[in-house]
Tab-separated table of C-alpha atoms in Angstrom:
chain	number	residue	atom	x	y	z
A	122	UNK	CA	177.039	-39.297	210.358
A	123	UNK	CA	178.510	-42.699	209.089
A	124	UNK	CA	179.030	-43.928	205.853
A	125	UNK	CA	179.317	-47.791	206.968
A	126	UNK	CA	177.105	-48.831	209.822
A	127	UNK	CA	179.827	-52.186	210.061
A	128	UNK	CA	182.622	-49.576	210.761
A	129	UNK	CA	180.415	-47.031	212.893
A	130	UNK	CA	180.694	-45.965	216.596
A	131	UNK	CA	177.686	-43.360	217.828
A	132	UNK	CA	177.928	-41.528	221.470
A	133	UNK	CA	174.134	-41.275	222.004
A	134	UNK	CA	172.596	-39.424	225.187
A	135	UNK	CA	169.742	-39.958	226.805
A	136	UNK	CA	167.960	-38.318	229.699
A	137	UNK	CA	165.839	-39.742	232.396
A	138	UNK	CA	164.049	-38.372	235.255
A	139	UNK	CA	163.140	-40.463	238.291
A	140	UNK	CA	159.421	-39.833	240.071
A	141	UNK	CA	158.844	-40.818	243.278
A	142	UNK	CA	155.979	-41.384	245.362
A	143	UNK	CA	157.198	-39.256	247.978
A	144	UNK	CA	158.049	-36.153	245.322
A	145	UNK	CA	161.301	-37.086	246.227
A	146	UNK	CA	161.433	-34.344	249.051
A	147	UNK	CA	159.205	-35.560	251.523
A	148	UNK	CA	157.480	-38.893	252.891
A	149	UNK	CA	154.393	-37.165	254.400
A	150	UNK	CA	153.669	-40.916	256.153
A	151	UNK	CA	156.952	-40.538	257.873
A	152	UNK	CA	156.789	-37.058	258.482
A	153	UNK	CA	153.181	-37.319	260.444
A	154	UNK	CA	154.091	-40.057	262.588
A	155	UNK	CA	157.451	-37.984	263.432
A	156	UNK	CA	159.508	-40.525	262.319
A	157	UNK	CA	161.746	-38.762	259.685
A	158	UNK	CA	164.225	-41.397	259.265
A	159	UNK	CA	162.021	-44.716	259.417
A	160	UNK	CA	160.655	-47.062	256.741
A	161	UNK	CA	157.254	-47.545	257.229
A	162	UNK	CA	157.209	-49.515	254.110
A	163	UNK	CA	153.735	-47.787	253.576
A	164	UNK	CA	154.873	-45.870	250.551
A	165	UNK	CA	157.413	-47.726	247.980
A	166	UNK	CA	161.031	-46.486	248.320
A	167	UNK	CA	162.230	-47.105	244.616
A	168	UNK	CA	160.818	-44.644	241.952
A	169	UNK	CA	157.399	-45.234	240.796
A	170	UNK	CA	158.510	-44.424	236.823
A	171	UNK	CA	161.361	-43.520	234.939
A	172	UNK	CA	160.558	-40.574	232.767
A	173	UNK	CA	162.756	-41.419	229.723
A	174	UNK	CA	163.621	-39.664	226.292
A	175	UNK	CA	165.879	-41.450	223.621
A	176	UNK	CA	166.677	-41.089	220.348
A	177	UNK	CA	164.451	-42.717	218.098
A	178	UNK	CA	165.515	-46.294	215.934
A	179	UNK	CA	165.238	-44.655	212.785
A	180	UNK	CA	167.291	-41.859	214.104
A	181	UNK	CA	169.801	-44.143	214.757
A	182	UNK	CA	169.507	-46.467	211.789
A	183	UNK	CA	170.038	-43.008	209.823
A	184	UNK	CA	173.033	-41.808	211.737
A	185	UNK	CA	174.467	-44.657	211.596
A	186	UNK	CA	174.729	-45.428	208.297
A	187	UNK	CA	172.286	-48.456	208.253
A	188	UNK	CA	169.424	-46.490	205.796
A	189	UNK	CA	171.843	-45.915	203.002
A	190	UNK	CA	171.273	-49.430	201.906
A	191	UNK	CA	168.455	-50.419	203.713
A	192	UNK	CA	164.769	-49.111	203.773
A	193	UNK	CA	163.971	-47.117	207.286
A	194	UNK	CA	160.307	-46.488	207.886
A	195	UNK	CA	159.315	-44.997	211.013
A	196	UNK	CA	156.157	-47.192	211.129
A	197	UNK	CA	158.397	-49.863	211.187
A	198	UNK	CA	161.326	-49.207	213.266
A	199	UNK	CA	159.435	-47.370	216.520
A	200	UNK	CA	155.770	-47.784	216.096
A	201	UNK	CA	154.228	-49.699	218.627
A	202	UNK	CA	152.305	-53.296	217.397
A	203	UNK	CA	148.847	-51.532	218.642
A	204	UNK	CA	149.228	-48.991	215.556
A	205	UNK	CA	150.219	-51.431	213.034
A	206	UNK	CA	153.924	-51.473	213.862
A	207	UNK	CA	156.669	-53.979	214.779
A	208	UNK	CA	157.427	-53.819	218.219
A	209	UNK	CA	156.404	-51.773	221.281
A	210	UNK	CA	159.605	-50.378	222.288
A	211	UNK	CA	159.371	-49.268	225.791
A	212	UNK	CA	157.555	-52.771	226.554
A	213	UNK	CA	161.004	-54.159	225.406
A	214	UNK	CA	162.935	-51.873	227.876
A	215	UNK	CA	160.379	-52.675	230.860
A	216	UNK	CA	160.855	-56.332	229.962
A	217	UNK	CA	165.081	-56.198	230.436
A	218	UNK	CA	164.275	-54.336	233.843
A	219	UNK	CA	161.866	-56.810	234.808
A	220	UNK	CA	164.518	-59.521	233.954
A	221	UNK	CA	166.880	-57.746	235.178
A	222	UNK	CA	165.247	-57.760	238.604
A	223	UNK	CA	164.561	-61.303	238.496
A	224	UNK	CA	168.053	-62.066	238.347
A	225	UNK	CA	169.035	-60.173	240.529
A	226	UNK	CA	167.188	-60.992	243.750
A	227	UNK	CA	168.339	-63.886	246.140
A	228	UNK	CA	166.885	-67.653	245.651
A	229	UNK	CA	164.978	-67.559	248.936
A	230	UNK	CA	163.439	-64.043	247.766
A	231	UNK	CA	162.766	-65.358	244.295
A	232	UNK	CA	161.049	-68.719	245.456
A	233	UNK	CA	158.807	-66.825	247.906
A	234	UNK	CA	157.791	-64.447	244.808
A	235	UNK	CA	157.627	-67.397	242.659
A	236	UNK	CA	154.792	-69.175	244.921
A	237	UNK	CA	153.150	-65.660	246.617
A	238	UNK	CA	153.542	-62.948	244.543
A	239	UNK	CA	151.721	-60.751	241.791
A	240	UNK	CA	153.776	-61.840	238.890
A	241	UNK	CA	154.861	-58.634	236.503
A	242	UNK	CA	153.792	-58.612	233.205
A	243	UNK	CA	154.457	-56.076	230.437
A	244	UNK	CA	151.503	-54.813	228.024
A	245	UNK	CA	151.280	-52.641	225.449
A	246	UNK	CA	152.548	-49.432	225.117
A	247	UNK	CA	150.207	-46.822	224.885
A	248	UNK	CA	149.856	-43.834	222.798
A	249	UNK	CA	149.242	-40.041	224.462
A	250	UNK	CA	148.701	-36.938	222.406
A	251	UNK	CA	152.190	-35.717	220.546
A	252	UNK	CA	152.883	-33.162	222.705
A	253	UNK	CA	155.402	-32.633	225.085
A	254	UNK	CA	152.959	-31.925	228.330
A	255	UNK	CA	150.828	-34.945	227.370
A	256	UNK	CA	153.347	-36.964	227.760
A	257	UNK	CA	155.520	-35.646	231.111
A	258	UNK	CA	152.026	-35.909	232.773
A	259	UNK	CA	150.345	-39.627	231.578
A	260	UNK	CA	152.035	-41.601	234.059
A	261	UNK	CA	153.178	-45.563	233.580
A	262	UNK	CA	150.680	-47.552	233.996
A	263	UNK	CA	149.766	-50.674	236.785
A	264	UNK	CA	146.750	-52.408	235.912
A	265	UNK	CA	146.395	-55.018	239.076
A	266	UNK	CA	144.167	-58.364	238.155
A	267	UNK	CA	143.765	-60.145	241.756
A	268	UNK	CA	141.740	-63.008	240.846
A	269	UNK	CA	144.715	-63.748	237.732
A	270	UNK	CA	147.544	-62.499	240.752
A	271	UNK	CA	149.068	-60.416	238.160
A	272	UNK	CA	150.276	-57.023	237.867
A	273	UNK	CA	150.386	-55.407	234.273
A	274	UNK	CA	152.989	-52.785	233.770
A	275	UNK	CA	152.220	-50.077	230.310
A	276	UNK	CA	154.904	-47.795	229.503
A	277	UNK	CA	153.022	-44.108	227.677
A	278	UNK	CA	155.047	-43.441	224.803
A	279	UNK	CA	155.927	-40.097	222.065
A	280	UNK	CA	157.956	-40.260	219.213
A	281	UNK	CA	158.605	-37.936	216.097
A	282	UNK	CA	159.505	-38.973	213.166
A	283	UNK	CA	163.248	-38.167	212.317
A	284	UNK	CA	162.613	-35.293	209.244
A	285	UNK	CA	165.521	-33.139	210.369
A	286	UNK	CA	168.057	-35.829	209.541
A	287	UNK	CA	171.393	-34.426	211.078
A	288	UNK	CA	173.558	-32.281	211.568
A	289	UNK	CA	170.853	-30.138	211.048
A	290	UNK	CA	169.771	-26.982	213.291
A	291	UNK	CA	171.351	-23.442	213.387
A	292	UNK	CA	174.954	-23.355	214.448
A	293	UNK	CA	176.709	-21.996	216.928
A	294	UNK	CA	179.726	-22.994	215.222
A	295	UNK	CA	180.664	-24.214	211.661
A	296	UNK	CA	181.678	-27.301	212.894
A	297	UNK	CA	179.203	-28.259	215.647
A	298	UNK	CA	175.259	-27.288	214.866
A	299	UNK	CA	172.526	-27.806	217.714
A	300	UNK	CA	170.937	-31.210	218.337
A	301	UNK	CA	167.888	-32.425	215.886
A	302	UNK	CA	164.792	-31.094	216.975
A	303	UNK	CA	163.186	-34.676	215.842
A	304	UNK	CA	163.806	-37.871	215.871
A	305	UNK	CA	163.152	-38.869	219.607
A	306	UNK	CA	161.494	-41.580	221.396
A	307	UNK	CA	159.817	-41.008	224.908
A	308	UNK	CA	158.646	-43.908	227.419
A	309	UNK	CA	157.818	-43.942	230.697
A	310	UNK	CA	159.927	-46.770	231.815
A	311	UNK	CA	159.494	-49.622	235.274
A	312	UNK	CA	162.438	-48.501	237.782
A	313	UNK	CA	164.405	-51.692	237.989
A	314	UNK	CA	164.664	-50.839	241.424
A	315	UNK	CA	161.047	-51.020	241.833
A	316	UNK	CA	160.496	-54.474	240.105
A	317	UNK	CA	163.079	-55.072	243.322
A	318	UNK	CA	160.943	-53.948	245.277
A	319	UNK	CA	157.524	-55.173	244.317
A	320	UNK	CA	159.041	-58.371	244.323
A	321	UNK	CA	160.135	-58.117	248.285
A	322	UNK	CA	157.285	-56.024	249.201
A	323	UNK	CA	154.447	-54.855	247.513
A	324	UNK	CA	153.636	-57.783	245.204
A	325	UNK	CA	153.543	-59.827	248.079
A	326	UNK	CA	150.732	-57.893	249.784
A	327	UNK	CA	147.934	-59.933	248.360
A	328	UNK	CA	148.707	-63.898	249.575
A	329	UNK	CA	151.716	-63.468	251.495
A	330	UNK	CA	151.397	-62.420	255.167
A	331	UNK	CA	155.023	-61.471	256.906
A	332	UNK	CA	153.642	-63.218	259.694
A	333	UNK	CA	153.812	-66.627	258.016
């Protein structure tokens, strides 16, 4: 799409889809007690993953210009470390919403965390067959380690490797083909809303008694 990646704007979309513990219809906790409206707190409020697909990096090193003078190799730009890559990609995005949570919480709430709470860390993302339905159904992974006090967060991950470089497609007009078929990136992504929220809630469960 560009000739100069230094002189290149790209309007990229990508699409998420939020789970919830609840289906996002019905609390059945809430509903058997007949209390519709209350929080129990037994069932987490944020959404328990973020089903998430983006265009792949070498997608958008190609479209932008960048592999005209540079060498793009998809085992370098969005394999994950575990199969001989450079960087687990969704880990990164888990990490900025596990940050991002950290930041955002009050001083009292993070110091009560800080000394009580199952600390969140991010592992390795993990690999599920390449095929659409693999993927929508291997959920994010929490690995709890109560004798460490630590929660491990793994994001599942697809991509495909970017061989319809574009425009490519049919067209439904001259000037404005279909999206690539390729050249994607799935994760199942941490809700930065639920980092929130384990921090408050859940990941205080363990030490931290709301009675102290």
């Amino acid at each position: 799409i560009c000739s100069d990646p230094n002189d290149c704007t790209l309007h990229i979309t990508t699409d998420t889809q939020h789970i919830y513990h609840n289906s996002g219809e019905m609390d059945v906790w809430r509903w058997s007690w007949s209390s519709p409206s209350g929080d129990t707190g037994f069932l987490p409020i944020a959404a328990k993953e973020l089903k998430t697909k983006l265009k792949s990096r070498e997608a958008v090193y190609e479209a932008s210009g960048y592999a005209l003078t540079h060498a793009v190799n998809v085992s370098e730009t969005d394999l994950p470390t575990s199969q001989g890559g450079t960087g687990d990609r969704c880990a990164e995005i888990n990490q900025k919403a596990i940050d991002y949570a950290l930041n955002s919480i009050g001083s009292t709430t993070l110091n009560r965390f800080q000394n009580y709470g199952q600390s969140i860390q991010v592992g390795e993302d993990i690999k599920t067959c390449v095929a659409g339905p693999c993927w929508i159904w291997d959920p994010l992974r929490w690995k709890t380690d109560d004798d460490a006090g630590t929660v491990t967060v793994s994001s599942v991950y697809m991509f495909t490797e970017n061989y319809n470089v574009y425009p490519c497609g049919e067209a439904q007009t001259k000037s404005e083909p279909i999206p690539c078929s390729t050249g994607f990136h799935y994760c199942k992504l941490l809700s930065p809303a639920q980092a929130v929220e384990w921090m408050y809630v859940d990941g205080l469960r363990l030490k931290y008694s709301g009675y102290k």
